[in-house]
Amino acid sequence: MARASIEVRDLVVRYGSVVAVRGVTFTVAAGEHLTLLGPSGCGKTTTLRAIAGLEKPTAGEIRIGGAPVFSSSSPAVNIPAERRGLSMVFQSYAIWPHMSVFDNVAYGLRVRKRPEAEVTTRVREALDLVQLGELGTRSASKLSGGQQQRVALARAFVFSPSVLLFDEPLSNLDAKLRAEMRVELKELQRRLDITSVYVTHDLEEALAISDRIVVMRDGVIEQIGSPAEIYDRPRNTFVADFVGSANLIRGRRRTDLERDGLVVIQTHGGALVHGTAPGRAAGDEVLMAIRTVRLRLERARPATPFNVWPARIRQRVFQGDFTQYHVDWDGRVLIVRVAAPDPLAEGDEVFVSADPRYCVLLEE
Ligand code: ADP
Ligand code: MG
């Protein structure tokens, strides 16, 4: 299958008076897996449908494989959906229960009057890719939810698209199955080796399956980066909050103490926090974000030169996979998540510390 790049430039989509997408620009490299992540209503589906040709943008430009498929400037271009070489997988994957697995996947090819020999070859390939090769003759109604979702996937790439578009394909599945399908999807993406754009509001899904993530809010892009960048170097409070749980620490910038590329803030309680500033540094009064899992708790003072502070365990909440500690620190409470089994007790005097790499100065 050929892989195509995608370029979206200054995309605007209106529905009457509602501006769903307000000037969005990003690119997807050939073979890359990009995810649009954000809360409901932020414009993810609209952006995806504009790429697919199912929604006519108000302004902007979209290129697939270098060739414009939409452009609002002259000469205006709007290539119809069926000629863009894309396939889309939706949340409601609506397979036909009265048909066999094979016929479900073959349907689109037969509608397009492909020769039956080609249909057979392509459907077999597609079913093998989703590991349903053995189940071709089975009635689709006799499949589990996860298997039905795989039929829907096979149906999407049986056309050998150059790009696959996914719109929350797992959100109808229960949590356990969703976690399994996430891993399967990642494996499938690797086997197919084609460009994909994936839409979800589910953070874990986005972190697990993406090469890069575009975080959206209210029709605009808040940040673009690798999963690790989005998680550990959020640009602003929105990304810090939406992408997992973070402590936000307010303080005053102490540029007089800064060296070695680190920034320093002083909290109102007097603590000095060393960190990094990935984005444009803000003013005098600033906010720093530290993920709850990046803070460390120890009984003995660690031998690191900075970002070690005395603290006291106020509350311990056992959560199974981790324990959440509420820690009195600098006149406020910090949340710390620890996976280690050795429990600290409420009331314990401890040291809380943080690697400056994980203390991130926010832009707003
Ligand atoms: P998401 O997929 O991120 O949940 P959408 O792209 O579906 O968001 O929607 C973005 C905004 O556009 C929302 O405010 C939504 O209500 C509005 N919207 C989406 N589709 C339509 C439509 N067909 N008509 C009018 N408004 C729409
Ligand atoms: Mg949507």
mmCIF file of C-alpha atoms and ligand atoms in Angstrom:
data_model
loop_
_atom_site.group_PDB
_atom_site.id
_atom_site.type_symbol
_atom_site.label_atom_id
_atom_site.label_comp_id
_atom_site.label_asym_id
_atom_site.label_seq_id
_atom_site.Cartn_x
_atom_site.Cartn_y
_atom_site.Cartn_z
ATOM 1 C CA MET A 1 0.000 0.000 0.000
ATOM 2 C CA ALA A 2 1.242 3.504 -0.857
ATOM 3 C CA ARG A 3 1.693 5.888 2.052
ATOM 4 C CA ALA A 4 0.684 9.506 1.710
ATOM 5 C CA SER A 5 1.518 12.609 3.729
ATOM 6 C CA ILE A 6 -1.209 15.039 4.780
ATOM 7 C CA GLU A 7 -0.933 18.803 5.133
ATOM 8 C CA VAL A 8 -3.679 20.845 6.754
ATOM 9 C CA ARG A 9 -3.175 24.605 6.563
ATOM 10 C CA ASP A 10 -5.234 27.381 8.207
ATOM 11 C CA LEU A 11 -8.331 25.165 8.159
ATOM 12 C CA VAL A 12 -11.588 26.871 9.108
ATOM 13 C CA VAL A 13 -14.929 25.035 9.208
ATOM 14 C CA ARG A 14 -18.210 26.768 10.048
ATOM 15 C CA TYR A 15 -21.658 25.330 10.580
ATOM 16 C CA GLY A 16 -23.812 28.431 10.165
ATOM 17 C CA SER A 17 -22.848 30.694 13.059
ATOM 18 C CA VAL A 18 -20.814 27.967 14.829
ATOM 19 C CA VAL A 19 -17.101 28.034 14.030
ATOM 20 C CA ALA A 20 -16.099 24.425 14.725
ATOM 21 C CA VAL A 21 -12.489 24.720 13.516
ATOM 22 C CA ARG A 22 -10.677 28.071 13.772
ATOM 23 C CA GLY A 23 -7.531 28.045 11.690
ATOM 24 C CA VAL A 24 -5.834 24.722 12.318
ATOM 25 C CA THR A 25 -2.439 23.848 10.816
ATOM 26 C CA PHE A 26 -0.574 20.538 11.090
ATOM 27 C CA THR A 27 1.127 17.959 8.908
ATOM 28 C CA VAL A 28 1.206 14.170 9.025
ATOM 29 C CA ALA A 29 4.304 12.567 7.523
ATOM 30 C CA ALA A 30 3.918 9.569 5.216
ATOM 31 C CA GLY A 31 3.513 6.516 7.440
ATOM 32 C CA GLU A 32 3.033 8.565 10.589
ATOM 33 C CA HIS A 33 0.276 7.905 13.146
ATOM 34 C CA LEU A 34 -1.133 11.210 14.294
ATOM 35 C CA THR A 35 -3.880 11.625 16.882
ATOM 36 C CA LEU A 36 -6.259 14.548 17.389
ATOM 37 C CA LEU A 37 -6.942 14.635 21.136
ATOM 38 C CA GLY A 38 -9.294 16.925 23.022
ATOM 39 C CA PRO A 39 -12.574 17.198 24.905
ATOM 40 C CA SER A 40 -15.931 16.644 23.242
ATOM 41 C CA GLY A 41 -16.901 19.462 20.882
ATOM 42 C CA CYS A 42 -13.363 20.777 20.277
ATOM 43 C CA GLY A 43 -13.509 20.098 16.521
ATOM 44 C CA LYS A 44 -11.740 16.746 16.116
ATOM 45 C CA THR A 45 -14.427 15.022 14.042
ATOM 46 C CA THR A 46 -14.953 18.120 11.927
ATOM 47 C CA THR A 47 -11.219 18.288 11.141
ATOM 48 C CA LEU A 48 -11.175 14.586 10.237
ATOM 49 C CA ARG A 49 -14.276 14.882 8.054
ATOM 50 C CA ALA A 50 -12.734 17.860 6.269
ATOM 51 C CA ILE A 51 -9.662 15.745 5.457
ATOM 52 C CA ALA A 52 -11.943 12.934 4.263
ATOM 53 C CA GLY A 53 -13.931 15.293 2.040
ATOM 54 C CA LEU A 54 -17.161 14.714 3.967
ATOM 55 C CA GLU A 55 -17.308 18.321 5.176
ATOM 56 C CA LYS A 56 -16.608 21.365 3.019
ATOM 57 C CA PRO A 57 -14.286 23.766 4.848
ATOM 58 C CA THR A 58 -14.912 27.481 4.891
ATOM 59 C CA ALA A 59 -11.252 28.303 4.304
ATOM 60 C CA GLY A 60 -7.798 26.806 4.203
ATOM 61 C CA GLU A 61 -5.929 24.157 2.294
ATOM 62 C CA ILE A 62 -5.600 20.369 2.570
ATOM 63 C CA ARG A 63 -3.029 18.343 0.648
ATOM 64 C CA ILE A 64 -2.772 14.573 0.484
ATOM 65 C CA GLY A 65 0.417 13.085 -0.928
ATOM 66 C CA GLY A 66 1.451 16.628 -1.862
ATOM 67 C CA ALA A 67 -1.576 17.242 -4.105
ATOM 68 C CA PRO A 68 -4.257 19.733 -3.027
ATOM 69 C CA VAL A 69 -7.620 18.058 -2.350
ATOM 70 C CA PHE A 70 -9.132 21.233 -0.947
ATOM 71 C CA SER A 71 -8.185 24.852 -1.357
ATOM 72 C CA SER A 72 -10.301 27.933 -0.754
ATOM 73 C CA SER A 73 -7.889 30.204 -2.603
ATOM 74 C CA SER A 74 -7.862 30.437 -6.362
ATOM 75 C CA PRO A 75 -7.929 28.180 -8.127
ATOM 76 C CA ALA A 76 -10.453 26.675 -5.704
ATOM 77 C CA VAL A 77 -10.118 22.896 -5.343
ATOM 78 C CA ASN A 78 -12.500 20.384 -3.765
ATOM 79 C CA ILE A 79 -11.795 16.766 -4.716
ATOM 80 C CA PRO A 80 -14.735 14.504 -3.800
ATOM 81 C CA ALA A 81 -14.311 12.056 -0.914
ATOM 82 C CA GLU A 82 -14.209 8.911 -3.053
ATOM 83 C CA ARG A 83 -11.255 10.238 -5.044
ATOM 84 C CA ARG A 84 -9.048 11.113 -2.040
ATOM 85 C CA GLY A 85 -7.750 7.547 -1.488
ATOM 86 C CA LEU A 86 -8.800 7.434 2.173
ATOM 87 C CA SER A 87 -10.792 5.043 4.315
ATOM 88 C CA MET A 88 -12.533 5.921 7.533
ATOM 89 C CA VAL A 89 -13.434 3.830 10.600
ATOM 90 C CA PHE A 90 -16.205 5.206 12.789
ATOM 91 C CA GLN A 91 -17.348 4.716 16.351
ATOM 92 C CA SER A 92 -20.578 3.039 15.209
ATOM 93 C CA TYR A 93 -19.026 0.428 12.987
ATOM 94 C CA ALA A 94 -22.365 -1.076 11.849
ATOM 95 C CA ILE A 95 -21.422 -4.401 10.369
ATOM 96 C CA TRP A 96 -24.186 -6.379 8.675
ATOM 97 C CA PRO A 97 -25.201 -9.162 11.079
ATOM 98 C CA HIS A 98 -26.975 -11.314 8.472
ATOM 99 C CA MET A 99 -23.836 -11.535 6.299
ATOM 100 C CA SER A 100 -20.739 -13.660 6.790
ATOM 101 C CA VAL A 101 -17.496 -12.043 7.912
ATOM 102 C CA PHE A 102 -16.127 -12.453 4.376
ATOM 103 C CA ASP A 103 -19.153 -10.823 2.738
ATOM 104 C CA ASN A 104 -19.032 -7.922 5.166
ATOM 105 C CA VAL A 105 -15.474 -7.124 4.111
ATOM 106 C CA ALA A 106 -16.173 -7.866 0.411
ATOM 107 C CA TYR A 107 -19.261 -5.662 0.249
ATOM 108 C CA GLY A 108 -17.584 -2.388 -0.688
ATOM 109 C CA LEU A 109 -15.456 -4.035 -3.373
ATOM 110 C CA ARG A 110 -18.472 -5.782 -4.916
ATOM 111 C CA VAL A 111 -20.447 -2.532 -4.948
ATOM 112 C CA ARG A 112 -17.536 -1.088 -6.915
ATOM 113 C CA LYS A 113 -17.815 -4.062 -9.298
ATOM 114 C CA ARG A 114 -14.309 -5.394 -8.707
ATOM 115 C CA PRO A 115 -13.655 -8.807 -10.324
ATOM 116 C CA GLU A 116 -14.507 -11.623 -7.899
ATOM 117 C CA ALA A 117 -10.947 -13.069 -8.026
ATOM 118 C CA GLU A 118 -9.565 -9.714 -6.846
ATOM 119 C CA VAL A 119 -12.265 -9.501 -4.171
ATOM 120 C CA THR A 120 -11.249 -12.892 -2.794
ATOM 121 C CA THR A 121 -7.548 -12.036 -2.683
ATOM 122 C CA ARG A 122 -8.069 -8.664 -1.055
ATOM 123 C CA VAL A 123 -10.585 -9.863 1.513
ATOM 124 C CA ARG A 124 -8.338 -12.769 2.522
ATOM 125 C CA GLU A 125 -5.400 -10.396 2.953
ATOM 126 C CA ALA A 126 -7.474 -7.993 5.001
ATOM 127 C CA LEU A 127 -8.888 -10.743 7.231
ATOM 128 C CA ASP A 128 -5.408 -12.174 7.796
ATOM 129 C CA LEU A 129 -4.172 -8.743 8.863
ATOM 130 C CA VAL A 130 -6.810 -8.534 11.597
ATOM 131 C CA GLN A 131 -6.322 -12.193 12.510
ATOM 132 C CA LEU A 132 -9.779 -13.267 11.387
ATOM 133 C CA GLY A 133 -8.489 -15.417 8.530
ATOM 134 C CA GLU A 134 -10.110 -18.508 10.018
ATOM 135 C CA LEU A 135 -13.511 -16.907 10.547
ATOM 136 C CA GLY A 136 -14.444 -15.805 6.996
ATOM 137 C CA THR A 137 -17.503 -18.055 6.742
ATOM 138 C CA ARG A 138 -18.835 -17.263 10.202
ATOM 139 C CA SER A 139 -21.953 -15.140 10.516
ATOM 140 C CA ALA A 140 -20.976 -11.656 11.659
ATOM 141 C CA SER A 141 -23.654 -11.792 14.373
ATOM 142 C CA LYS A 142 -21.710 -14.650 16.010
ATOM 143 C CA LEU A 143 -18.651 -12.470 16.693
ATOM 144 C CA SER A 144 -17.565 -10.820 19.917
ATOM 145 C CA GLY A 145 -17.477 -7.012 20.138
ATOM 146 C CA GLY A 146 -13.728 -6.959 19.573
ATOM 147 C CA GLN A 147 -13.994 -9.266 16.541
ATOM 148 C CA GLN A 148 -16.757 -7.112 15.071
ATOM 149 C CA GLN A 149 -14.528 -4.088 15.449
ATOM 150 C CA ARG A 150 -11.790 -5.958 13.596
ATOM 151 C CA VAL A 151 -14.223 -6.705 10.750
ATOM 152 C CA ALA A 152 -14.905 -2.973 10.570
ATOM 153 C CA LEU A 153 -11.149 -2.339 10.358
ATOM 154 C CA ALA A 154 -10.704 -4.950 7.619
ATOM 155 C CA ARG A 155 -13.561 -3.339 5.714
ATOM 156 C CA ALA A 156 -11.770 0.011 5.866
ATOM 157 C CA PHE A 157 -8.402 -1.094 4.533
ATOM 158 C CA VAL A 158 -9.572 -3.698 2.012
ATOM 159 C CA PHE A 159 -9.490 -0.814 -0.492
ATOM 160 C CA SER A 160 -5.739 -0.319 0.045
ATOM 161 C CA PRO A 161 -6.184 3.312 1.062
ATOM 162 C CA SER A 162 -3.143 5.559 1.301
ATOM 163 C CA VAL A 163 -4.489 6.980 4.573
ATOM 164 C CA LEU A 164 -6.701 5.526 7.320
ATOM 165 C CA LEU A 165 -8.892 7.849 9.343
ATOM 166 C CA PHE A 166 -10.290 6.721 12.696
ATOM 167 C CA ASP A 167 -13.034 8.522 14.599
ATOM 168 C CA GLU A 168 -13.184 7.186 18.171
ATOM 169 C CA PRO A 169 -13.342 3.599 16.881
ATOM 170 C CA LEU A 170 -13.086 2.048 20.342
ATOM 171 C CA SER A 171 -15.415 4.232 22.354
ATOM 172 C CA ASN A 172 -18.358 1.792 22.138
ATOM 173 C CA LEU A 173 -16.327 -1.002 23.728
ATOM 174 C CA ASP A 174 -16.056 -1.648 27.464
ATOM 175 C CA ALA A 175 -12.891 -0.535 29.270
ATOM 176 C CA LYS A 176 -11.130 -3.908 29.283
ATOM 177 C CA LEU A 177 -11.764 -4.622 25.610
ATOM 178 C CA ARG A 178 -10.782 -1.066 24.745
ATOM 179 C CA ALA A 179 -7.409 -1.557 26.399
ATOM 180 C CA GLU A 180 -6.885 -4.806 24.459
ATOM 181 C CA MET A 181 -7.948 -3.292 21.132
ATOM 182 C CA ARG A 182 -5.591 -0.367 21.740
ATOM 183 C CA VAL A 183 -2.654 -2.772 21.695
ATOM 184 C CA GLU A 184 -4.058 -4.597 18.670
ATOM 185 C CA LEU A 185 -4.559 -1.359 16.783
ATOM 186 C CA LYS A 186 -0.978 -0.350 17.423
ATOM 187 C CA GLU A 187 0.229 -3.716 16.144
ATOM 188 C CA LEU A 188 -2.067 -3.442 13.122
ATOM 189 C CA GLN A 189 -0.793 0.049 12.303
ATOM 190 C CA ARG A 190 2.722 -1.374 12.297
ATOM 191 C CA ARG A 191 1.761 -4.245 9.981
ATOM 192 C CA LEU A 192 -0.188 -2.007 7.593
ATOM 193 C CA ASP A 193 2.511 0.653 7.630
ATOM 194 C CA ILE A 194 0.244 3.404 6.289
ATOM 195 C CA THR A 195 -0.480 6.954 7.358
ATOM 196 C CA SER A 196 -3.240 7.331 9.924
ATOM 197 C CA VAL A 197 -5.137 10.109 11.634
ATOM 198 C CA TYR A 198 -6.909 9.013 14.779
ATOM 199 C CA VAL A 199 -9.493 10.976 16.754
ATOM 200 C CA THR A 200 -10.109 10.360 20.445
ATOM 201 C CA HIS A 201 -10.908 12.110 23.719
ATOM 202 C CA ASP A 202 -9.193 9.245 25.579
ATOM 203 C CA LEU A 203 -5.759 10.214 26.827
ATOM 204 C CA GLU A 204 -4.408 6.695 27.387
ATOM 205 C CA GLU A 205 -5.477 5.671 23.907
ATOM 206 C CA ALA A 206 -3.731 8.700 22.410
ATOM 207 C CA LEU A 207 -0.535 8.142 24.402
ATOM 208 C CA ALA A 208 -0.460 4.445 23.470
ATOM 209 C CA ILE A 209 -0.977 4.492 19.715
ATOM 210 C CA SER A 210 0.408 7.792 18.428
ATOM 211 C CA ASP A 211 3.689 8.954 16.959
ATOM 212 C CA ARG A 212 2.506 12.505 17.563
ATOM 213 C CA ILE A 213 -0.496 14.065 19.246
ATOM 214 C CA VAL A 214 -2.355 17.268 18.366
ATOM 215 C CA VAL A 215 -4.150 18.588 21.462
ATOM 216 C CA MET A 216 -7.212 20.665 20.524
ATOM 217 C CA ARG A 217 -9.554 22.957 22.434
ATOM 218 C CA ASP A 218 -12.452 25.035 21.074
ATOM 219 C CA GLY A 219 -11.403 24.605 17.462
ATOM 220 C CA VAL A 220 -7.750 25.549 17.936
ATOM 221 C CA ILE A 221 -4.534 23.620 18.543
ATOM 222 C CA GLU A 222 -3.060 23.930 22.041
ATOM 223 C CA GLN A 223 0.036 21.787 21.472
ATOM 224 C CA ILE A 224 1.583 19.350 19.000
ATOM 225 C CA GLY A 225 4.176 16.836 20.160
ATOM 226 C CA SER A 226 5.188 13.255 20.802
ATOM 227 C CA PRO A 227 3.266 11.456 23.560
ATOM 228 C CA ALA A 228 6.219 11.990 25.916
ATOM 229 C CA GLU A 229 6.385 15.708 25.095
ATOM 230 C CA ILE A 230 2.656 16.178 25.557
ATOM 231 C CA TYR A 231 2.786 14.340 28.870
ATOM 232 C CA ASP A 232 5.984 15.696 30.390
ATOM 233 C CA ARG A 233 6.277 19.083 28.712
ATOM 234 C CA PRO A 234 2.759 20.511 28.580
ATOM 235 C CA ARG A 235 2.777 24.062 27.226
ATOM 236 C CA ASN A 236 -0.081 25.447 29.269
ATOM 237 C CA THR A 237 -2.573 24.699 32.040
ATOM 238 C CA PHE A 238 -5.097 23.242 29.604
ATOM 239 C CA VAL A 239 -2.718 20.563 28.330
ATOM 240 C CA ALA A 240 -1.306 19.961 31.826
ATOM 241 C CA ASP A 241 -4.844 19.379 33.132
ATOM 242 C CA PHE A 242 -6.298 17.464 30.223
ATOM 243 C CA VAL A 243 -3.340 15.154 29.787
ATOM 244 C CA GLY A 244 -3.207 13.355 33.135
ATOM 245 C CA SER A 245 -2.952 14.769 36.615
ATOM 246 C CA ALA A 246 -0.483 17.470 37.484
ATOM 247 C CA ASN A 247 0.303 19.679 40.475
ATOM 248 C CA LEU A 248 0.281 23.336 39.508
ATOM 249 C CA ILE A 249 2.662 25.455 41.555
ATOM 250 C CA ARG A 250 2.451 29.235 41.532
ATOM 251 C CA GLY A 251 5.481 31.371 42.179
ATOM 252 C CA ARG A 252 7.664 34.312 41.252
ATOM 253 C CA ARG A 253 10.415 33.957 38.666
ATOM 254 C CA ARG A 254 13.923 34.203 40.218
ATOM 255 C CA THR A 255 16.073 34.843 37.153
ATOM 256 C CA ASP A 256 18.904 35.938 39.496
ATOM 257 C CA LEU A 257 19.261 32.295 40.604
ATOM 258 C CA GLU A 258 18.966 30.732 37.155
ATOM 259 C CA ARG A 259 21.836 28.932 35.462
ATOM 260 C CA ASP A 260 22.605 25.835 33.370
ATOM 261 C CA GLY A 261 19.464 26.374 31.303
ATOM 262 C CA LEU A 262 17.190 25.817 34.290
ATOM 263 C CA VAL A 263 14.497 28.260 35.391
ATOM 264 C CA VAL A 264 13.808 28.958 39.077
ATOM 265 C CA ILE A 265 10.628 30.045 40.785
ATOM 266 C CA GLN A 266 10.051 30.978 44.400
ATOM 267 C CA THR A 267 6.695 29.987 45.876
ATOM 268 C CA HIS A 268 4.716 32.146 48.286
ATOM 269 C CA GLY A 269 5.773 29.731 51.037
ATOM 270 C CA GLY A 270 9.417 30.389 50.124
ATOM 271 C CA ALA A 271 10.341 27.127 48.386
ATOM 272 C CA LEU A 272 12.643 27.313 45.366
ATOM 273 C CA VAL A 273 11.633 25.088 42.455
ATOM 274 C CA HIS A 274 14.070 24.447 39.617
ATOM 275 C CA GLY A 275 12.554 23.507 36.290
ATOM 276 C CA THR A 276 12.589 23.909 32.530
ATOM 277 C CA ALA A 277 10.742 26.215 30.165
ATOM 278 C CA PRO A 278 9.866 24.410 26.906
ATOM 279 C CA GLY A 279 7.632 27.202 25.605
ATOM 280 C CA ARG A 280 7.757 30.968 25.655
ATOM 281 C CA ALA A 281 8.471 31.977 29.241
ATOM 282 C CA ALA A 282 5.665 33.937 30.878
ATOM 283 C CA GLY A 283 5.856 37.066 33.084
ATOM 284 C CA ASP A 284 6.912 37.561 36.699
ATOM 285 C CA GLU A 285 4.140 35.546 38.359
ATOM 286 C CA VAL A 286 4.244 32.093 36.817
ATOM 287 C CA LEU A 287 2.863 28.560 37.064
ATOM 288 C CA MET A 288 4.854 25.373 37.047
ATOM 289 C CA ALA A 289 3.400 21.892 36.419
ATOM 290 C CA ILE A 290 4.701 18.672 37.974
ATOM 291 C CA ARG A 291 2.997 15.359 37.194
ATOM 292 C CA THR A 292 1.850 13.490 40.282
ATOM 293 C CA VAL A 293 3.851 10.424 39.168
ATOM 294 C CA ARG A 294 7.072 12.445 38.760
ATOM 295 C CA LEU A 295 7.314 13.505 42.400
ATOM 296 C CA ARG A 296 9.310 11.226 44.691
ATOM 297 C CA LEU A 297 8.718 10.553 48.373
ATOM 298 C CA GLU A 298 11.465 9.266 50.644
ATOM 299 C CA ARG A 299 12.090 8.937 54.350
ATOM 300 C CA ALA A 300 15.783 9.888 54.024
ATOM 301 C CA ARG A 301 16.891 13.107 52.324
ATOM 302 C CA PRO A 302 18.063 12.258 48.780
ATOM 303 C CA ALA A 303 21.515 13.515 47.785
ATOM 304 C CA THR A 304 20.368 15.695 44.884
ATOM 305 C CA PRO A 305 21.447 19.366 44.893
ATOM 306 C CA PHE A 306 18.028 20.956 44.444
ATOM 307 C CA ASN A 307 14.285 20.324 44.386
ATOM 308 C CA VAL A 308 14.373 18.459 47.702
ATOM 309 C CA TRP A 309 11.882 19.686 50.292
ATOM 310 C CA PRO A 310 10.699 18.504 53.696
ATOM 311 C CA ALA A 311 7.033 17.504 53.746
ATOM 312 C CA ARG A 312 4.489 15.570 55.762
ATOM 313 C CA ILE A 313 2.045 12.850 54.700
ATOM 314 C CA ARG A 314 -1.462 14.126 55.312
ATOM 315 C CA GLN A 315 -3.431 11.326 53.683
ATOM 316 C CA ARG A 316 -2.802 8.023 51.947
ATOM 317 C CA VAL A 317 -5.236 6.590 49.409
ATOM 318 C CA PHE A 318 -4.603 3.046 48.183
ATOM 319 C CA GLN A 319 -5.674 2.756 44.515
ATOM 320 C CA GLY A 320 -4.407 -0.695 43.601
ATOM 321 C CA ASP A 321 -1.985 0.084 40.763
ATOM 322 C CA PHE A 322 -0.576 2.980 42.773
ATOM 323 C CA THR A 323 -0.941 4.752 46.103
ATOM 324 C CA GLN A 324 -1.903 8.400 46.116
ATOM 325 C CA TYR A 325 -0.417 10.562 48.853
ATOM 326 C CA HIS A 326 -1.668 13.987 49.850
ATOM 327 C CA VAL A 327 1.363 15.759 51.192
ATOM 328 C CA ASP A 328 1.606 18.977 53.219
ATOM 329 C CA TRP A 329 4.240 21.034 51.455
ATOM 330 C CA ASP A 330 5.015 24.728 51.508
ATOM 331 C CA GLY A 331 1.655 25.639 53.053
ATOM 332 C CA ARG A 332 -0.403 23.655 50.536
ATOM 333 C CA VAL A 333 -1.139 20.098 49.479
ATOM 334 C CA LEU A 334 0.758 18.255 46.757
ATOM 335 C CA ILE A 335 -0.585 15.068 45.187
ATOM 336 C CA VAL A 336 1.989 12.311 44.696
ATOM 337 C CA ARG A 337 1.367 8.950 43.060
ATOM 338 C CA VAL A 338 3.712 6.128 43.931
ATOM 339 C CA ALA A 339 3.738 2.598 42.511
ATOM 340 C CA ALA A 340 6.150 1.234 45.141
ATOM 341 C CA PRO A 341 4.679 -1.262 47.625
ATOM 342 C CA ASP A 342 6.443 0.100 50.747
ATOM 343 C CA PRO A 343 3.767 2.324 52.286
ATOM 344 C CA LEU A 344 4.407 5.575 54.104
ATOM 345 C CA ALA A 345 2.048 6.312 56.988
ATOM 346 C CA GLU A 346 -0.171 9.316 57.522
ATOM 347 C CA GLY A 347 1.713 11.790 59.693
ATOM 348 C CA ASP A 348 5.172 10.646 58.496
ATOM 349 C CA GLU A 349 7.791 13.338 57.982
ATOM 350 C CA VAL A 350 9.300 12.770 54.532
ATOM 351 C CA PHE A 351 11.272 14.398 51.752
ATOM 352 C CA VAL A 352 9.542 15.164 48.500
ATOM 353 C CA SER A 353 11.770 15.723 45.467
ATOM 354 C CA ALA A 354 11.492 16.246 41.732
ATOM 355 C CA ASP A 355 13.845 16.096 38.783
ATOM 356 C CA PRO A 356 13.901 19.614 37.233
ATOM 357 C CA ARG A 357 13.275 18.001 33.827
ATOM 358 C CA TYR A 358 9.745 17.220 35.006
ATOM 359 C CA CYS A 359 9.035 20.664 36.480
ATOM 360 C CA VAL A 360 7.687 22.615 33.557
ATOM 361 C CA LEU A 361 7.103 26.362 33.379
ATOM 362 C CA LEU A 362 3.751 26.974 31.669
ATOM 363 C CA GLU A 363 3.025 29.683 29.135
ATOM 364 C CA GLU A 364 -0.083 31.023 30.820
HETATM 365 P P1 ADP B 1 -15.486 16.659 18.515
HETATM 366 O O1 ADP B 1 -15.405 15.619 17.465
HETATM 367 O O2 ADP B 1 -14.163 17.169 18.980
HETATM 368 O O3 ADP B 1 -16.331 16.238 19.672
HETATM 369 P P2 ADP B 1 -16.995 18.139 16.525
HETATM 370 O O4 ADP B 1 -16.026 18.357 15.430
HETATM 371 O O5 ADP B 1 -17.994 17.054 16.337
HETATM 372 O O6 ADP B 1 -16.207 17.954 17.901
HETATM 373 O O7 ADP B 1 -17.804 19.490 16.783
HETATM 374 C C1 ADP B 1 -17.181 20.741 16.905
HETATM 375 C C2 ADP B 1 -18.232 21.813 17.083
HETATM 376 O O8 ADP B 1 -19.038 21.909 15.924
HETATM 377 C C3 ADP B 1 -19.198 21.548 18.234
HETATM 378 O O9 ADP B 1 -19.524 22.770 18.818
HETATM 379 C C4 ADP B 1 -20.397 20.939 17.539
HETATM 380 O O10 ADP B 1 -21.570 21.190 18.265
HETATM 381 C C5 ADP B 1 -20.410 21.666 16.208
HETATM 382 N N1 ADP B 1 -20.959 20.827 15.119
HETATM 383 C C6 ADP B 1 -20.469 19.645 14.692
HETATM 384 N N2 ADP B 1 -21.175 19.146 13.665
HETATM 385 C C7 ADP B 1 -22.154 20.070 13.417
HETATM 386 C C8 ADP B 1 -23.237 20.155 12.457
HETATM 387 N N3 ADP B 1 -23.428 19.202 11.543
HETATM 388 N N4 ADP B 1 -24.040 21.233 12.538
HETATM 389 C C9 ADP B 1 -23.831 22.217 13.447
HETATM 390 N N5 ADP B 1 -22.839 22.197 14.370
HETATM 391 C C10 ADP B 1 -22.002 21.140 14.357
HETATM 392 MG MG MG B 2 -16.206 13.636 17.524
#
